[in-house]
Amino acid sequence: MIRQHALALALALVIDFFLGDLEKLPHPVRWMGALYAWWDEFFRKANWRVYETGLFTVLLIGMVFALAPWFFLSFIRPGWPHLLAEGFLFYWCLSVRNLADEACRVGEALNQKRLSEARRLLARVVGRDTQKLSPSEIVRAVVETIGESFVDGFLSPVFLGLLLGAPGAFFFKAVSTGDSMIGHPEPSYKKFGWVAARLDDVLNWIPARLCPLFLTPAAILCNLSSLGLLKAFGKDRLKHKSPNAAHGEAAFAGALGVKLGGANRYEGKLYQQAFLNASGRLCAERDIQKAVSLLWFGAVIVFLFLLGFGQVWLL
């Protein structure tokens, strides 16, 4: 079954490459977000935002969205019909094309000196305040987002999908959405969102540490620094409050030769993060395209791995 999952994931990558995120169509992740918002409001009104209700919310939504693809696939005939159906389900769990497109829109606005528009577009993909960011800070935010999302938006659902099929990938997306929606450090979410944040850490732990296996050859193909990638990854991958967030960011920082991290504002409050690849240069506009290229080549390496791993199923 794992080999069939591998081929279905490879198919999903092809679909994602050509279609991306069709925003006008229904999407399971948006349904997940709506459910989290409903339960968040429900427990807020009940004044019952505690660890237990957070656990209930994450497990309920996670199991619903894990069982839905399992139930659907149980009606599909084995063989090619099952492979195609699972590939389409996996497509809903990947976001490489959408991430690349959003990054390129920001880069295009910067290249055309439309700074206000670049800040507005950046706000679609990051949580930090963007209103006063300089061009270099905008680029840094884009590169950091691509680096982190290579793991939690791509490699992790692929990893869980490879092991557990579409139900595993959907469960991961449900947990990841929960971390984004309620896994905040603010006092009102400290208890209610704790399970979502910690479970997200657990599910991303192995994929985060596997990312150099795919990004190193990708860096070589992109004519970037594979040695810098490995050095920064080894030195800086744990320099973040999250046990996983800095792994992808450090790898991208080393490959591009740039310095990431530093000061960010969230809802007006200043937060200082450790520098990644501290000896690197400041980010420049050209680094967005380099980061997007590394993202795509990394995805291609993963695609080739899945194709090679899954071809035995065809024999």
mmCIF file of C-alpha atoms in Angstrom:
data_model
loop_
_atom_site.group_PDB
_atom_site.id
_atom_site.type_symbol
_atom_site.label_atom_id
_atom_site.label_comp_id
_atom_site.label_asym_id
_atom_site.label_seq_id
_atom_site.Cartn_x
_atom_site.Cartn_y
_atom_site.Cartn_z
ATOM 1 C CA MET A 1 0.000 0.000 0.000
ATOM 2 C CA ILE A 2 2.846 2.419 0.732
ATOM 3 C CA ARG A 3 4.048 2.142 -2.866
ATOM 4 C CA GLN A 4 0.556 2.916 -4.126
ATOM 5 C CA HIS A 5 0.427 5.912 -1.768
ATOM 6 C CA ALA A 6 3.733 7.062 -3.287
ATOM 7 C CA LEU A 7 2.317 7.031 -6.813
ATOM 8 C CA ALA A 8 -0.844 8.791 -5.678
ATOM 9 C CA LEU A 9 1.274 11.509 -4.026
ATOM 10 C CA ALA A 10 3.333 11.894 -7.205
ATOM 11 C CA LEU A 11 0.080 12.300 -9.142
ATOM 12 C CA ALA A 12 -1.080 14.893 -6.610
ATOM 13 C CA LEU A 13 2.091 16.905 -7.188
ATOM 14 C CA VAL A 14 1.412 16.926 -10.915
ATOM 15 C CA ILE A 15 -2.157 18.104 -10.322
ATOM 16 C CA ASP A 16 -0.933 20.789 -7.925
ATOM 17 C CA PHE A 17 1.646 21.977 -10.462
ATOM 18 C CA PHE A 18 -0.993 22.531 -13.141
ATOM 19 C CA LEU A 19 -3.983 23.632 -11.056
ATOM 20 C CA GLY A 20 -2.673 25.144 -7.837
ATOM 21 C CA ASP A 21 -5.283 26.204 -5.294
ATOM 22 C CA LEU A 22 -8.570 26.882 -7.078
ATOM 23 C CA GLU A 23 -9.891 29.454 -4.610
ATOM 24 C CA LYS A 24 -13.426 29.542 -6.016
ATOM 25 C CA LEU A 25 -13.956 25.831 -5.428
ATOM 26 C CA PRO A 26 -14.755 24.242 -2.042
ATOM 27 C CA HIS A 27 -11.627 23.145 -0.167
ATOM 28 C CA PRO A 28 -11.351 20.846 2.886
ATOM 29 C CA VAL A 29 -8.834 23.126 4.604
ATOM 30 C CA ARG A 30 -11.328 25.995 4.516
ATOM 31 C CA TRP A 31 -13.939 23.653 6.005
ATOM 32 C CA MET A 32 -11.454 22.735 8.742
ATOM 33 C CA GLY A 33 -10.876 26.410 9.476
ATOM 34 C CA ALA A 34 -14.615 27.068 9.664
ATOM 35 C CA LEU A 35 -15.071 24.217 12.154
ATOM 36 C CA TYR A 36 -12.227 25.457 14.343
ATOM 37 C CA ALA A 37 -13.712 28.956 14.303
ATOM 38 C CA TRP A 38 -17.135 27.576 15.320
ATOM 39 C CA TRP A 39 -15.791 25.519 18.239
ATOM 40 C CA ASP A 40 -13.516 28.372 19.298
ATOM 41 C CA GLU A 41 -16.497 30.702 19.503
ATOM 42 C CA PHE A 42 -18.620 28.049 21.221
ATOM 43 C CA PHE A 43 -16.105 27.446 24.012
ATOM 44 C CA ARG A 44 -15.390 31.170 24.297
ATOM 45 C CA LYS A 45 -19.042 31.893 24.992
ATOM 46 C CA ALA A 46 -19.147 28.983 27.442
ATOM 47 C CA ASN A 47 -16.005 30.330 29.139
ATOM 48 C CA TRP A 48 -14.525 26.843 28.856
ATOM 49 C CA ARG A 49 -11.242 27.229 26.991
ATOM 50 C CA VAL A 50 -9.195 24.588 28.790
ATOM 51 C CA TYR A 51 -6.825 21.773 27.828
ATOM 52 C CA GLU A 52 -9.644 19.229 27.658
ATOM 53 C CA THR A 53 -11.830 21.238 25.286
ATOM 54 C CA GLY A 54 -8.796 21.948 23.092
ATOM 55 C CA LEU A 55 -8.058 18.207 22.961
ATOM 56 C CA PHE A 56 -11.692 17.481 22.109
ATOM 57 C CA THR A 57 -11.725 20.060 19.307
ATOM 58 C CA VAL A 58 -8.511 18.885 17.625
ATOM 59 C CA LEU A 59 -9.324 15.177 17.854
ATOM 60 C CA LEU A 60 -12.907 15.655 16.689
ATOM 61 C CA ILE A 61 -11.962 17.672 13.600
ATOM 62 C CA GLY A 62 -8.923 15.491 12.929
ATOM 63 C CA MET A 63 -10.893 12.247 13.073
ATOM 64 C CA VAL A 64 -13.766 13.607 10.974
ATOM 65 C CA PHE A 65 -11.395 14.623 8.195
ATOM 66 C CA ALA A 66 -9.358 11.417 8.475
ATOM 67 C CA LEU A 67 -12.435 9.183 8.286
ATOM 68 C CA ALA A 68 -14.005 11.065 5.364
ATOM 69 C CA PRO A 69 -11.345 10.071 2.764
ATOM 70 C CA TRP A 70 -11.138 6.551 4.256
ATOM 71 C CA PHE A 71 -14.905 6.161 3.831
ATOM 72 C CA PHE A 72 -14.818 7.583 0.304
ATOM 73 C CA LEU A 73 -11.938 5.368 -0.836
ATOM 74 C CA SER A 74 -13.593 2.258 0.594
ATOM 75 C CA PHE A 75 -16.116 2.516 -2.258
ATOM 76 C CA ILE A 76 -13.479 2.875 -5.001
ATOM 77 C CA ARG A 77 -12.386 -0.211 -6.938
ATOM 78 C CA PRO A 78 -8.747 -1.236 -6.268
ATOM 79 C CA GLY A 79 -6.153 -0.502 -8.928
ATOM 80 C CA TRP A 80 -6.071 2.555 -11.133
ATOM 81 C CA PRO A 81 -9.445 3.981 -10.008
ATOM 82 C CA HIS A 82 -8.264 3.891 -6.386
ATOM 83 C CA LEU A 83 -4.915 5.437 -7.345
ATOM 84 C CA LEU A 84 -6.563 8.312 -9.226
ATOM 85 C CA ALA A 85 -9.073 8.974 -6.454
ATOM 86 C CA GLU A 86 -6.388 9.001 -3.758
ATOM 87 C CA GLY A 87 -4.188 11.233 -5.901
ATOM 88 C CA PHE A 88 -6.952 13.814 -6.100
ATOM 89 C CA LEU A 89 -7.466 13.635 -2.329
ATOM 90 C CA PHE A 90 -3.744 14.159 -1.754
ATOM 91 C CA TYR A 91 -3.841 17.173 -4.070
ATOM 92 C CA TRP A 92 -6.062 18.923 -1.510
ATOM 93 C CA CYS A 93 -3.296 18.505 1.083
ATOM 94 C CA LEU A 94 -0.456 20.101 -0.931
ATOM 95 C CA SER A 95 0.196 23.790 -1.533
ATOM 96 C CA VAL A 96 3.444 24.124 -3.493
ATOM 97 C CA ARG A 97 1.960 25.925 -6.494
ATOM 98 C CA ASN A 98 -0.099 28.313 -4.378
ATOM 99 C CA LEU A 99 2.892 29.183 -2.174
ATOM 100 C CA ALA A 100 5.102 29.790 -5.217
ATOM 101 C CA ASP A 101 2.443 31.937 -6.897
ATOM 102 C CA GLU A 102 1.895 34.076 -3.783
ATOM 103 C CA ALA A 103 5.645 34.602 -3.393
ATOM 104 C CA CYS A 104 6.037 35.574 -7.039
ATOM 105 C CA ARG A 105 3.217 38.124 -6.765
ATOM 106 C CA VAL A 106 5.040 39.797 -3.897
ATOM 107 C CA GLY A 107 8.296 39.721 -5.874
ATOM 108 C CA GLU A 108 6.640 41.213 -8.936
ATOM 109 C CA ALA A 109 5.189 44.074 -6.898
ATOM 110 C CA LEU A 110 8.628 44.776 -5.414
ATOM 111 C CA ASN A 111 10.295 44.711 -8.817
ATOM 112 C CA GLN A 112 7.782 47.289 -10.039
ATOM 113 C CA LYS A 113 8.397 49.462 -6.942
ATOM 114 C CA ARG A 114 4.824 49.010 -5.707
ATOM 115 C CA LEU A 115 5.818 48.745 -2.054
ATOM 116 C CA SER A 116 2.319 49.161 -0.587
ATOM 117 C CA GLU A 117 0.941 46.410 -2.797
ATOM 118 C CA ALA A 118 3.868 44.130 -1.910
ATOM 119 C CA ARG A 119 3.070 44.612 1.791
ATOM 120 C CA ARG A 120 -0.603 43.886 1.165
ATOM 121 C CA LEU A 121 0.161 40.728 -0.809
ATOM 122 C CA LEU A 122 2.633 39.587 1.817
ATOM 123 C CA ALA A 123 -0.058 39.834 4.499
ATOM 124 C CA ARG A 124 -1.912 37.020 2.690
ATOM 125 C CA VAL A 125 0.787 34.498 3.583
ATOM 126 C CA VAL A 126 2.374 35.702 6.854
ATOM 127 C CA GLY A 127 1.050 36.513 10.309
ATOM 128 C CA ARG A 128 3.427 39.343 11.134
ATOM 129 C CA ASP A 129 2.603 43.035 10.702
ATOM 130 C CA THR A 130 3.563 44.099 7.190
ATOM 131 C CA GLN A 131 2.521 47.770 7.027
ATOM 132 C CA LYS A 132 5.968 49.246 7.683
ATOM 133 C CA LEU A 133 8.315 46.579 6.313
ATOM 134 C CA SER A 134 11.205 47.638 4.076
ATOM 135 C CA PRO A 135 11.824 45.821 0.767
ATOM 136 C CA SER A 136 14.562 43.702 2.384
ATOM 137 C CA GLU A 137 12.267 42.787 5.286
ATOM 138 C CA ILE A 138 9.512 41.844 2.849
ATOM 139 C CA VAL A 139 11.877 39.516 1.010
ATOM 140 C CA ARG A 140 13.060 38.036 4.298
ATOM 141 C CA ALA A 141 9.461 37.317 5.283
ATOM 142 C CA VAL A 142 8.826 35.588 1.948
ATOM 143 C CA VAL A 143 11.956 33.423 2.185
ATOM 144 C CA GLU A 144 11.170 32.482 5.796
ATOM 145 C CA THR A 145 7.622 31.529 4.840
ATOM 146 C CA ILE A 146 8.778 29.397 1.933
ATOM 147 C CA GLY A 147 11.390 27.685 4.101
ATOM 148 C CA GLU A 148 8.962 26.851 6.889
ATOM 149 C CA SER A 149 6.161 25.893 4.489
ATOM 150 C CA PHE A 150 8.417 23.491 2.602
ATOM 151 C CA VAL A 151 8.151 21.348 5.724
ATOM 152 C CA ASP A 152 4.687 21.921 7.195
ATOM 153 C CA GLY A 153 2.882 22.720 3.954
ATOM 154 C CA PHE A 154 4.495 20.077 1.765
ATOM 155 C CA LEU A 155 6.942 17.560 3.213
ATOM 156 C CA SER A 156 4.870 16.702 6.298
ATOM 157 C CA PRO A 157 1.606 15.874 4.465
ATOM 158 C CA VAL A 158 3.662 13.865 1.969
ATOM 159 C CA PHE A 159 5.336 11.963 4.817
ATOM 160 C CA LEU A 160 2.056 11.219 6.641
ATOM 161 C CA GLY A 161 0.348 10.407 3.364
ATOM 162 C CA LEU A 162 3.085 7.983 2.379
ATOM 163 C CA LEU A 163 2.753 6.108 5.684
ATOM 164 C CA LEU A 164 -1.007 6.318 6.285
ATOM 165 C CA GLY A 165 -2.553 7.257 2.962
ATOM 166 C CA ALA A 166 -5.058 10.053 2.408
ATOM 167 C CA PRO A 167 -6.519 9.719 5.946
ATOM 168 C CA GLY A 168 -3.064 10.415 7.399
ATOM 169 C CA ALA A 169 -2.509 13.450 5.186
ATOM 170 C CA PHE A 170 -5.973 14.827 6.011
ATOM 171 C CA PHE A 171 -5.424 14.281 9.731
ATOM 172 C CA PHE A 172 -2.170 16.212 9.483
ATOM 173 C CA LYS A 173 -3.851 19.092 7.633
ATOM 174 C CA ALA A 174 -6.560 19.203 10.304
ATOM 175 C CA VAL A 175 -3.955 19.417 13.074
ATOM 176 C CA SER A 176 -1.891 21.974 11.134
ATOM 177 C CA THR A 177 -4.977 24.107 10.556
ATOM 178 C CA GLY A 178 -5.749 23.865 14.259
ATOM 179 C CA ASP A 179 -2.261 25.051 15.107
ATOM 180 C CA SER A 180 -2.752 28.047 12.802
ATOM 181 C CA MET A 181 -6.221 28.836 14.142
ATOM 182 C CA ILE A 182 -5.927 28.246 17.893
ATOM 183 C CA GLY A 183 -2.338 27.240 18.664
ATOM 184 C CA HIS A 184 -1.353 30.748 19.752
ATOM 185 C CA PRO A 185 0.721 31.772 22.789
ATOM 186 C CA GLU A 186 -1.725 34.507 23.811
ATOM 187 C CA PRO A 187 -3.330 33.968 27.262
ATOM 188 C CA SER A 188 -6.787 33.299 25.795
ATOM 189 C CA TYR A 189 -5.408 30.377 23.753
ATOM 190 C CA LYS A 190 -2.645 29.148 26.053
ATOM 191 C CA LYS A 191 -4.669 26.200 27.329
ATOM 192 C CA PHE A 192 -7.261 25.777 24.583
ATOM 193 C CA GLY A 193 -4.678 25.723 21.789
ATOM 194 C CA TRP A 194 -1.952 23.789 23.619
ATOM 195 C CA VAL A 195 -2.861 20.348 22.217
ATOM 196 C CA ALA A 196 -3.055 21.624 18.636
ATOM 197 C CA ALA A 197 0.372 23.281 18.905
ATOM 198 C CA ARG A 198 2.062 20.303 20.572
ATOM 199 C CA LEU A 199 0.500 17.721 18.243
ATOM 200 C CA ASP A 200 1.590 19.812 15.267
ATOM 201 C CA ASP A 201 5.136 19.782 16.686
ATOM 202 C CA VAL A 202 5.044 15.981 16.936
ATOM 203 C CA LEU A 203 3.745 15.427 13.401
ATOM 204 C CA ASN A 204 6.298 17.811 11.861
ATOM 205 C CA TRP A 205 9.269 16.477 13.864
ATOM 206 C CA ILE A 206 10.548 13.823 11.439
ATOM 207 C CA PRO A 207 9.770 15.671 8.155
ATOM 208 C CA ALA A 208 11.575 18.783 9.421
ATOM 209 C CA ARG A 209 14.737 16.765 9.954
ATOM 210 C CA LEU A 210 14.444 15.070 6.564
ATOM 211 C CA CYS A 211 14.239 18.288 4.532
ATOM 212 C CA PRO A 212 18.024 18.519 3.745
ATOM 213 C CA LEU A 213 17.810 15.149 1.969
ATOM 214 C CA PHE A 214 15.669 16.803 -0.691
ATOM 215 C CA LEU A 215 16.843 20.414 -0.529
ATOM 216 C CA THR A 216 20.578 19.651 -0.848
ATOM 217 C CA PRO A 217 20.354 18.121 -4.361
ATOM 218 C CA ALA A 218 17.788 20.794 -5.217
ATOM 219 C CA ALA A 219 20.281 23.498 -4.232
ATOM 220 C CA ILE A 220 22.880 21.946 -6.538
ATOM 221 C CA LEU A 221 20.406 21.960 -9.428
ATOM 222 C CA CYS A 222 19.539 25.598 -8.689
ATOM 223 C CA ASN A 223 23.224 26.591 -8.611
ATOM 224 C CA LEU A 224 22.869 27.570 -4.960
ATOM 225 C CA SER A 225 25.115 26.644 -2.047
ATOM 226 C CA SER A 226 24.497 23.062 -0.922
ATOM 227 C CA LEU A 227 27.412 23.345 1.516
ATOM 228 C CA GLY A 228 25.995 26.560 2.965
ATOM 229 C CA LEU A 229 22.631 24.822 3.293
ATOM 230 C CA LEU A 230 24.106 21.948 5.302
ATOM 231 C CA LYS A 231 26.202 24.246 7.500
ATOM 232 C CA ALA A 232 23.308 26.559 8.353
ATOM 233 C CA PHE A 233 20.984 23.616 8.914
ATOM 234 C CA GLY A 234 23.392 21.918 11.278
ATOM 235 C CA LYS A 235 24.167 25.117 13.177
ATOM 236 C CA ASP A 236 20.851 26.966 13.334
ATOM 237 C CA ARG A 237 18.015 24.459 12.924
ATOM 238 C CA LEU A 238 17.145 24.545 16.649
ATOM 239 C CA LYS A 239 17.254 28.339 17.046
ATOM 240 C CA HIS A 240 13.509 28.779 17.337
ATOM 241 C CA LYS A 241 10.886 28.392 20.052
ATOM 242 C CA SER A 242 9.218 25.816 17.842
ATOM 243 C CA PRO A 243 11.216 22.551 17.638
ATOM 244 C CA ASN A 244 10.677 22.401 13.859
ATOM 245 C CA ALA A 245 10.172 25.881 12.384
ATOM 246 C CA ALA A 246 13.835 26.772 11.924
ATOM 247 C CA HIS A 247 14.812 23.605 10.046
ATOM 248 C CA GLY A 248 13.452 24.641 6.664
ATOM 249 C CA GLU A 249 14.261 28.314 7.232
ATOM 250 C CA ALA A 250 17.891 27.569 8.130
ATOM 251 C CA ALA A 251 18.265 25.362 5.055
ATOM 252 C CA PHE A 252 16.939 28.100 2.758
ATOM 253 C CA ALA A 253 19.075 30.748 4.480
ATOM 254 C CA GLY A 254 22.248 28.731 3.954
ATOM 255 C CA ALA A 255 21.437 27.832 0.366
ATOM 256 C CA LEU A 256 20.720 31.449 -0.590
ATOM 257 C CA GLY A 257 23.527 32.872 1.553
ATOM 258 C CA VAL A 258 21.167 35.260 3.351
ATOM 259 C CA LYS A 259 20.511 36.116 6.993
ATOM 260 C CA LEU A 260 17.040 35.307 8.267
ATOM 261 C CA GLY A 261 15.378 35.935 11.616
ATOM 262 C CA GLY A 262 15.537 39.092 13.708
ATOM 263 C CA ALA A 263 12.810 41.492 14.752
ATOM 264 C CA ASN A 264 9.164 40.987 13.768
ATOM 265 C CA ARG A 265 5.987 42.681 14.936
ATOM 266 C CA TYR A 266 2.759 40.812 15.614
ATOM 267 C CA GLU A 267 -0.329 42.904 16.404
ATOM 268 C CA GLY A 268 1.956 45.817 17.217
ATOM 269 C CA LYS A 269 4.173 43.897 19.648
ATOM 270 C CA LEU A 270 7.867 43.469 18.877
ATOM 271 C CA TYR A 271 9.338 39.963 19.007
ATOM 272 C CA GLN A 272 13.010 39.163 18.552
ATOM 273 C CA GLN A 273 13.963 35.855 16.952
ATOM 274 C CA ALA A 274 17.424 34.368 16.675
ATOM 275 C CA PHE A 275 19.326 34.985 13.467
ATOM 276 C CA LEU A 276 19.697 32.074 11.069
ATOM 277 C CA ASN A 277 22.907 32.010 9.010
ATOM 278 C CA ALA A 278 23.953 35.161 10.860
ATOM 279 C CA SER A 279 27.009 35.709 8.633
ATOM 280 C CA GLY A 280 24.829 35.900 5.510
ATOM 281 C CA ARG A 281 23.955 39.052 3.607
ATOM 282 C CA LEU A 282 20.685 40.955 3.833
ATOM 283 C CA CYS A 283 17.893 39.718 1.605
ATOM 284 C CA ALA A 284 17.497 41.302 -1.824
ATOM 285 C CA GLU A 285 14.650 41.227 -4.324
ATOM 286 C CA ARG A 286 16.298 38.518 -6.432
ATOM 287 C CA ASP A 287 16.162 36.124 -3.476
ATOM 288 C CA ILE A 288 12.426 35.582 -3.855
ATOM 289 C CA GLN A 289 12.911 33.958 -7.247
ATOM 290 C CA LYS A 290 15.836 31.933 -5.906
ATOM 291 C CA ALA A 291 13.738 30.691 -2.998
ATOM 292 C CA VAL A 292 10.862 29.796 -5.329
ATOM 293 C CA SER A 293 13.278 27.893 -7.581
ATOM 294 C CA LEU A 294 14.640 25.973 -4.585
ATOM 295 C CA LEU A 295 11.072 25.213 -3.496
ATOM 296 C CA TRP A 296 10.148 23.804 -6.907
ATOM 297 C CA PHE A 297 13.343 21.822 -7.362
ATOM 298 C CA GLY A 298 12.906 20.416 -3.856
ATOM 299 C CA ALA A 299 9.401 19.352 -4.853
ATOM 300 C CA VAL A 300 10.798 17.757 -8.022
ATOM 301 C CA ILE A 301 13.304 15.738 -5.973
ATOM 302 C CA VAL A 302 10.455 14.545 -3.746
ATOM 303 C CA PHE A 303 8.421 13.725 -6.873
ATOM 304 C CA LEU A 304 11.244 11.623 -8.303
ATOM 305 C CA PHE A 305 11.626 9.812 -4.980
ATOM 306 C CA LEU A 306 7.907 9.033 -4.899
ATOM 307 C CA LEU A 307 7.925 7.931 -8.519
ATOM 308 C CA GLY A 308 10.908 5.657 -7.994
ATOM 309 C CA PHE A 309 9.491 4.250 -4.778
ATOM 310 C CA GLY A 310 6.080 3.658 -6.290
ATOM 311 C CA GLN A 311 7.052 2.178 -9.635
ATOM 312 C CA VAL A 312 7.386 -1.255 -8.062
ATOM 313 C CA TRP A 313 3.619 -1.166 -7.569
ATOM 314 C CA LEU A 314 3.218 -0.936 -11.334
ATOM 315 C CA LEU A 315 5.312 -4.040 -12.017
#
